[in-house]
C-alpha positions as CSV (number, residue, x, y, z in Angstrom):
1,M,33.1,36.4,-33.3
2,K,35.8,34.1,-31.9
3,F,34.1,34.1,-28.5
4,T,30.7,33.1,-30.1
5,I,32.3,30.4,-32.2
6,T,34.1,29.0,-29.1
7,L,30.8,28.8,-27.1
8,L,29.0,27.2,-30.0
9,S,31.7,24.6,-30.3
10,I,31.6,23.8,-26.6
11,F,27.8,23.5,-26.7
12,L,28.0,21.1,-29.7
13,L,30.7,19.0,-28.1
14,F,28.6,18.8,-24.8
15,S,25.5,17.9,-26.8
16,L,27.4,15.2,-28.6
17,H,28.8,13.9,-25.3
18,L,25.3,13.6,-23.8
19,S,24.0,12.0,-27.0
20,A,26.8,9.4,-26.8
21,Q,26.0,8.7,-23.2
22,N,22.3,7.9,-24.0
23,A,23.0,6.1,-27.3
24,Y,23.1,2.6,-25.8
25,S,20.0,0.4,-26.3
26,V,18.6,-3.1,-26.7
27,K,15.7,-4.5,-28.6
28,G,14.0,-7.8,-29.5
29,A,10.7,-9.7,-29.6
30,I,9.2,-12.2,-27.2
31,V,7.5,-15.3,-28.8
32,D,6.3,-18.7,-27.7
33,T,8.6,-21.5,-28.8
34,A,5.9,-24.0,-29.8
35,E,3.2,-21.8,-31.4
36,N,5.3,-18.8,-32.3
37,A,2.7,-16.6,-30.6
38,K,3.5,-13.0,-29.6
39,L,3.7,-12.7,-25.8
40,V,2.1,-9.3,-25.2
41,N,2.9,-7.5,-22.0
42,A,5.9,-9.8,-21.2
43,S,8.1,-8.1,-18.6
44,I,11.6,-7.3,-19.8
45,S,14.1,-6.1,-17.2
46,V,17.8,-5.0,-17.5
47,L,19.8,-5.8,-14.4
48,N,23.4,-4.9,-13.4
49,A,25.5,-8.0,-13.9
50,K,27.6,-7.2,-10.8
51,D,24.8,-7.2,-8.1
52,S,21.6,-8.0,-10.1
53,T,20.0,-4.6,-9.1
54,L,17.4,-3.3,-11.5
55,V,18.5,-0.7,-14.1
56,T,15.2,-0.3,-16.0
57,F,12.3,-2.4,-17.3
58,T,9.6,-2.3,-20.0
59,R,6.8,-4.5,-21.4
60,A,6.4,-6.1,-24.8
61,V,3.9,-4.3,-27.1
62,A,1.2,-5.9,-29.2
63,N,3.5,-7.7,-31.6
64,G,5.8,-8.9,-28.8
65,A,8.5,-6.4,-29.6
66,F,10.4,-4.3,-27.1
67,T,13.0,-1.5,-27.1
68,I,14.9,-0.1,-24.2
69,N,16.9,3.1,-24.7
70,N,19.0,5.4,-22.6
71,L,21.3,2.7,-21.2
72,H,24.9,3.2,-20.3
73,K,28.1,1.3,-20.8
74,G,28.6,-1.8,-18.7
75,K,27.8,-5.5,-18.2
76,F,24.1,-6.4,-17.8
77,I,21.6,-9.2,-17.5
78,L,18.5,-9.4,-19.7
79,L,15.6,-11.0,-17.8
80,V,12.3,-11.8,-19.5
81,S,9.3,-13.0,-17.5
82,Y,5.8,-14.1,-18.5
83,P,3.2,-16.1,-16.4
84,T,3.4,-19.9,-16.8
85,Y,6.7,-19.5,-18.8
86,A,10.2,-20.1,-17.6
87,D,12.3,-17.0,-17.2
88,Y,14.7,-16.1,-20.0
89,V,18.1,-14.9,-18.8
90,E,21.0,-13.8,-20.9
91,Q,24.1,-11.7,-20.1
92,F,25.3,-9.0,-22.4
93,S,27.7,-6.0,-22.6
94,L,27.5,-2.5,-24.1
95,D,30.5,-0.4,-24.9
96,S,31.7,2.2,-27.4
97,A,32.2,-0.6,-30.0
98,N,28.8,-2.2,-29.3
99,T,26.3,0.6,-28.5
100,S,23.2,-1.5,-29.2
101,R,22.1,-5.1,-29.0
102,D,19.4,-6.8,-31.0
103,F,18.3,-10.0,-29.4
104,G,16.0,-10.9,-32.3
105,K,13.3,-13.4,-31.4
106,L,13.5,-14.7,-27.8
107,N,11.8,-18.0,-27.5
108,M,10.0,-18.7,-24.3
109,L,9.3,-22.2,-22.9
110,L,6.3,-23.2,-21.0
111,K,7.3,-24.6,-17.6
112,A,5.1,-27.6,-18.1
113,K,7.1,-28.5,-21.2
114,L,10.6,-28.3,-19.7
115,L,12.5,-31.6,-19.6
116,R,13.7,-32.8,-16.2
117,D,17.3,-32.7,-17.2
118,V,17.1,-29.1,-18.4
119,I,18.5,-26.6,-15.8
120,I,17.9,-22.9,-16.3
121,R,20.4,-20.8,-14.5
122,G,19.4,-17.2,-13.8
123,T,18.3,-14.8,-11.1
124,R,15.0,-14.0,-9.6
125,S,12.9,-11.5,-11.5
126,A,13.0,-8.0,-10.0
127,M,9.3,-7.6,-11.0
128,K,6.6,-9.8,-12.2
129,I,3.0,-9.3,-13.4
130,K,0.5,-11.8,-12.1
131,G,-2.9,-11.0,-13.4
132,D,-3.8,-7.7,-11.9
133,T,-1.0,-7.8,-9.4
134,T,2.4,-6.3,-9.8
135,E,5.0,-8.2,-7.6
136,Y,8.4,-6.8,-6.8
137,N,11.3,-8.9,-5.5
138,A,12.6,-6.9,-2.6
139,G,16.1,-8.5,-2.8
140,A,16.7,-7.1,-6.2
141,F,16.6,-3.5,-4.9
142,K,19.4,-2.0,-2.8
143,V,18.7,0.0,0.3
144,Q,20.8,1.2,3.2
145,P,21.3,-0.9,6.4
146,N,18.5,-0.3,8.9
147,A,16.3,1.2,6.1
148,K,12.5,1.1,6.5
149,V,9.9,-0.1,4.1
150,E,9.4,3.5,3.0
151,D,13.0,3.6,1.7
152,L,12.4,0.3,-0.2
153,L,9.2,1.7,-1.8
154,K,11.1,4.7,-3.1
155,Q,13.3,2.3,-5.2
156,L,10.4,0.4,-6.8
157,P,9.5,1.4,-10.4
158,G,6.0,3.0,-10.7
159,I,5.8,3.9,-6.9
160,E,6.5,7.3,-5.4
161,V,6.7,8.4,-1.8
162,D,6.6,12.1,-1.0
163,K,8.3,13.9,2.0
164,D,5.2,13.3,4.2
165,G,5.1,9.6,3.5
166,K,2.1,9.7,1.1
167,I,2.4,6.8,-1.4
168,T,1.4,7.1,-5.1
169,A,1.4,4.0,-7.4
170,Q,0.5,4.0,-11.1
171,G,-0.9,7.6,-10.7
172,Q,-3.2,6.7,-7.8
173,T,-2.9,7.2,-4.0
174,V,-2.3,4.1,-2.0
175,N,-4.7,4.1,1.0
176,K,-3.9,0.7,2.4
177,V,-0.6,-1.1,3.2
178,L,-1.1,-4.6,4.5
179,V,1.4,-7.0,6.1
180,D,1.0,-10.6,5.0
181,G,-2.5,-9.7,3.8
182,E,-3.6,-8.3,7.1
183,E,-4.3,-4.7,8.1
184,F,-1.6,-3.2,10.4
185,F,-2.9,-0.4,12.7
186,G,-6.0,0.1,10.5
187,D,-5.9,2.4,7.5
188,D,-2.7,4.2,8.3
189,P,-0.1,3.2,5.6
190,T,2.8,5.2,7.3
191,L,2.6,3.0,10.4
192,V,3.8,0.1,8.2
193,T,6.3,2.0,6.0
194,K,8.0,3.8,8.9
195,N,7.8,0.8,11.4
196,I,9.0,-2.3,9.6
197,R,12.6,-2.7,8.4
198,A,13.2,-3.2,4.6
199,D,15.5,-6.3,5.2
200,M,12.5,-8.1,6.6
201,V,10.6,-7.9,3.3
202,D,10.5,-10.8,0.8
203,K,8.0,-9.3,-1.8
204,V,6.0,-6.2,-2.3
205,Q,2.7,-6.7,-4.1
206,L,0.7,-3.9,-5.7
207,Y,-3.0,-4.4,-6.7
208,D,-6.5,-3.0,-6.6
209,K,-8.2,-4.5,-3.5
210,K,-12.0,-5.2,-3.7
211,S,-14.2,-3.7,-1.0
212,D,-15.1,-5.8,2.0
213,Q,-18.7,-6.1,0.7
214,A,-17.5,-7.5,-2.6
215,T,-15.1,-9.9,-0.9
216,F,-17.9,-11.2,1.4
217,T,-20.6,-11.5,-1.2
218,G,-18.5,-12.5,-4.2
219,I,-20.2,-9.8,-6.2
220,D,-18.0,-7.0,-7.6
221,D,-19.4,-3.6,-6.7
222,G,-16.8,-1.7,-8.6
223,Q,-15.3,-0.2,-5.4
224,K,-11.5,-0.8,-5.3
225,T,-8.6,0.6,-3.3
226,K,-5.1,0.8,-4.5
227,T,-3.3,-1.5,-2.0
228,I,0.3,-2.6,-1.2
229,N,0.8,-5.9,0.5
230,I,4.2,-6.4,2.3
231,K,5.1,-10.1,2.4
232,L,7.7,-10.8,5.1
233,K,10.5,-13.4,4.8
234,E,9.7,-16.6,6.7
235,D,12.7,-16.2,9.0
236,K,11.6,-12.7,9.9
237,K,8.2,-13.8,11.2
238,N,9.5,-14.8,14.6
239,G,11.2,-12.5,17.1
240,Y,11.2,-9.1,18.6
241,F,12.3,-5.8,17.0
242,G,11.7,-2.1,17.5
243,K,13.5,1.2,18.1
244,V,13.8,4.1,20.5
245,D,14.4,7.7,19.2
246,A,14.8,10.8,21.3
247,G,16.0,14.3,20.5
248,V,16.2,17.8,21.9
249,A,17.0,21.1,20.3
250,T,17.2,24.8,21.1
251,D,14.2,26.8,22.4
252,D,13.0,23.8,24.4
253,Y,12.0,21.7,21.4
254,Y,11.9,17.9,21.9
255,E,10.8,14.6,20.2
256,G,10.6,11.0,21.4
257,Q,9.4,7.8,19.8
258,V,9.2,4.2,20.9
259,L,8.3,1.3,18.6
260,F,7.9,-2.4,19.6
261,N,7.0,-5.4,17.6
262,K,6.6,-9.1,18.4
263,F,6.1,-11.5,15.5
264,K,5.5,-15.2,16.1
265,A,4.5,-17.2,13.0
266,K,1.0,-16.0,12.2
267,E,0.6,-13.9,15.3
268,K,1.6,-10.2,15.5
269,F,1.6,-7.7,18.3
270,S,2.9,-4.1,17.9
271,A,2.8,-0.9,20.0
272,Y,4.1,2.6,19.5
273,L,4.2,5.9,21.5
274,T,5.3,9.3,20.3
275,V,5.6,12.7,22.0
276,G,7.0,16.0,20.8
277,N,6.5,19.7,20.3
278,N,8.5,20.2,17.1
279,G,5.5,20.1,14.7
280,K,5.5,16.4,14.1
281,T,2.1,15.2,15.2
282,G,2.7,11.4,15.1
283,L,3.3,8.5,12.9
284,G,1.0,9.6,10.1
285,W,-2.0,10.6,12.2
286,D,-2.7,13.5,10.0
287,D,-5.8,12.3,8.0
288,S,-8.6,13.6,10.2
289,Q,-11.2,12.0,7.9
290,K,-10.3,8.6,9.2
291,Y,-11.4,9.6,12.7
292,G,-14.7,11.3,11.8
293,A,-13.3,14.9,11.9
294,Q,-13.8,16.0,8.3
295,D,-16.9,18.2,8.6
296,G,-16.3,20.1,5.3
297,L,-12.6,20.8,5.9
298,Q,-10.3,21.0,2.9
299,F,-6.5,21.3,3.3
300,G,-4.3,23.3,0.9
301,D,-0.8,22.4,-0.3
302,N,0.9,24.5,2.4
303,G,-1.1,23.1,5.3
304,E,-3.8,25.8,5.4
305,I,-7.4,25.0,6.3
306,Y,-10.5,26.0,4.2
307,F,-14.1,25.5,5.2
308,T,-16.8,24.4,2.7
309,G,-19.6,23.9,5.2
310,G,-19.8,22.9,8.8
311,N,-21.5,21.0,11.5
312,G,-23.2,23.9,13.0
313,D,-20.5,24.8,15.5
314,G,-19.5,27.8,13.5
315,L,-16.2,28.5,15.3
316,D,-15.2,24.8,15.6
317,S,-12.2,25.3,13.3
318,F,-9.6,23.0,15.0
319,S,-9.4,19.7,13.2
320,G,-6.5,18.2,15.2
321,Q,-4.0,19.2,12.6
322,Y,-1.0,21.5,13.1
323,N,-0.8,24.1,10.4
324,G,2.5,25.8,11.5
325,Q,0.9,28.4,13.8
326,G,1.7,28.3,17.5
327,T,3.6,25.7,19.5
328,P,2.2,22.1,19.3
329,I,2.5,19.4,21.9
330,A,1.5,16.0,20.4
331,R,1.1,12.7,22.2
332,N,0.1,9.6,20.3
333,G,0.0,5.9,20.9
334,G,-1.4,2.7,19.5
335,L,-1.7,-1.1,19.9
336,H,-2.2,-3.8,17.2
337,Y,-2.9,-7.5,17.3
338,D,-3.7,-10.0,14.6
339,S,-3.6,-13.8,14.4
340,K,-4.7,-16.7,12.3
341,W,-5.5,-20.3,13.4
342,D,-7.5,-23.4,12.4
343,A,-5.5,-23.7,9.1
344,D,-6.1,-20.0,8.4
345,K,-9.9,-20.5,8.5
346,Q,-10.3,-18.1,11.4
347,S,-8.6,-14.8,12.0
348,I,-8.8,-11.7,14.2
349,N,-7.4,-8.2,13.7
350,A,-7.6,-5.5,16.4
351,N,-6.3,-1.9,16.4
352,Y,-6.5,0.8,19.1
353,K,-5.1,4.3,18.7
354,I,-5.2,7.3,21.1
355,G,-3.7,10.7,20.8
356,S,-4.0,14.4,21.7
357,L,-2.7,17.6,20.1
358,E,-2.5,20.9,22.0
359,V,-1.5,24.1,20.2
360,D,-0.8,27.4,22.0
361,G,0.0,30.6,20.2
362,Q,-0.6,34.2,19.6
363,S,-0.8,36.6,16.7
364,H,-0.5,40.4,16.4
365,N,-1.7,42.4,13.4
366,L,-1.4,46.1,12.7
367,T,-3.5,47.6,9.8
368,Q,-4.0,51.1,8.3
369,N,-6.8,52.1,5.9
370,N,-6.9,55.6,4.3
371,I,-10.3,56.6,3.0
372,S,-10.6,60.1,1.7
373,D,-9.4,62.4,4.5
374,T,-9.9,59.8,7.2
375,T,-7.3,57.3,8.5
376,Y,-8.2,54.2,10.3
377,N,-5.4,52.5,12.4
378,G,-6.1,49.0,13.7
379,D,-4.4,46.9,16.3
380,T,-5.5,43.3,16.9
381,H,-4.0,40.8,19.3
382,E,-5.2,37.1,19.5
383,T,-4.2,34.5,22.0
384,F,-5.4,30.9,21.4
385,N,-5.3,27.5,22.9
386,N,-6.6,24.6,20.8
387,Y,-6.8,21.1,22.2
388,M,-7.9,17.9,20.5
389,F,-8.2,14.4,22.0
390,R,-9.3,11.4,20.1
391,Q,-9.2,7.6,20.2
392,K,-10.3,4.8,17.9
393,L,-10.9,1.1,18.3
394,D,-11.6,-1.5,15.6
395,L,-11.8,-5.2,15.7
396,T,-12.5,-7.7,12.8
397,Y,-13.2,-11.4,13.1
398,Q,-13.5,-13.7,10.1
399,I,-14.3,-17.4,9.4
400,K,-13.4,-18.7,6.0
401,P,-14.4,-22.3,5.5
402,G,-13.1,-23.6,2.2
403,G,-11.2,-20.3,1.6
404,V,-14.5,-18.3,1.2
405,V,-15.5,-15.6,3.7
406,F,-18.5,-17.1,5.5
407,T,-18.7,-14.8,8.6
408,H,-17.3,-11.3,8.8
409,I,-17.8,-9.4,12.1
410,A,-16.4,-5.8,12.3
411,I,-16.7,-3.6,15.3
412,G,-15.5,0.0,15.4
413,A,-15.8,3.0,17.8
414,C,-14.4,6.5,17.7
415,Y,-14.4,9.2,20.3
416,R,-13.4,12.9,19.6
417,R,-13.2,15.9,22.0
418,A,-12.1,19.3,20.9
419,V,-11.7,22.4,23.1
420,I,-11.1,25.8,21.6
421,M,-10.2,28.8,23.7
422,R,-9.5,32.3,22.1
423,H,-9.0,35.7,23.5
424,F,-9.2,38.7,21.1
425,A,-8.3,42.3,21.8
426,S,-8.8,44.8,19.1
427,A,-8.6,48.6,18.9
428,Y,-8.9,51.2,16.1
429,R,-8.3,54.9,15.9
430,Q,-10.2,57.1,13.5
431,M,-8.5,60.5,12.7
432,N,-9.5,63.4,10.5
433,A,-9.5,67.2,10.6
434,V,-12.8,67.3,12.7
435,V,-12.8,64.3,15.1
436,R,-10.6,61.7,16.7
437,R,-12.0,58.5,18.2
438,F,-10.5,55.6,20.0
439,K,-12.3,52.3,20.6
440,R,-11.2,49.0,22.2
441,H,-12.9,45.6,22.2
442,H,-12.3,42.5,24.2
443,Y,-14.0,39.1,23.8
444,F,-13.4,35.5,24.5
445,V,-14.4,32.3,22.6
446,W,-14.6,29.0,24.4
447,I,-16.0,26.0,22.6
448,I,-16.1,22.3,23.6
449,T,-17.3,19.7,21.1
450,Y,-17.7,15.9,21.5
451,R,-18.2,13.2,18.9
């Protein structure tokens, strides 16, 4: 009984301690100073007073009210933002004596009504909502030195990046990552997130991008793509940068990577090269659908391949992906160039990617089936060599007189070659009281496909 009471007491004390840690909160209401209107969806952020990093944020509900719970003790900054209004900034503290703070009505001033001699002191908003675009201030989020854009995205509220570099924002997959509004190596987001340093970024914009057809015609066709636009700092748009990585391991495994970038105002040139046999097949070149290699393939959570149809090849099961079987040798490279001129009325964007993946391996299976008084022993050995070579080129030229797309020329080409070689050797032994049989089969499969 004493032991039970002691455990119950410890549990209650621990629960009270956790409850006390999460008991800090703030609340208030956002209104317009002149008309006393409720500012719905106003952005309310809580920042650390020491370094202005974001702690949490929310938006005002229909009556302009907001509540933020689960804060901790410390000194903070309350930052309220709303389009066309001046930011509201106020410092506050939470401690054991003041576990909550009611700001009451926070009156927002239109920027157009501010007097010239009024100075508002504050900090840049960590996040702003501009129409259908969510904009993050990269400087408000702390990342490690030499961190990449991928590390910065992991710090942004509402954005998630998994271990493979796949980006999810507001519950939807991000299929495009632009740099200053332009595509960077085509539709491969990881070539941006793993290539550009986080300290080069000024803002990160998240929005639903209209299709090229809708942009060109001005008629919304309902086709939109969740897109992230990386806006670079002005002083980072000129110069050279890149990296060289190399590594070796036991059992003759190796990996190498070279990245080079040259930015000059509105002109960008980038190149990359990767090679390795450690299972990493490149900088995000794992989406075969982008290169015309889908053909009814579906990929499971563990990298396995399922077939829901085909292109008539029957045994053409190598999509250029490494699923963990055999030893892969991957070689990938790419070039990117984009530029704007004539007061941004003309632009060009070109991308070229080339790569190959070769997988050698073997498998050995032993089986036994017992049916009535008969036993079947099976022995199957498979040796395989899969090879995939592919390259892709795309070029886009635009003329925008008056800011409207007048001419849009896009050229694209894709080449794919797959070679599949397999050698099967199988044998089975049938044994019972009357007869014993032994059979062995050998056969080869050699398929070459082009596309």
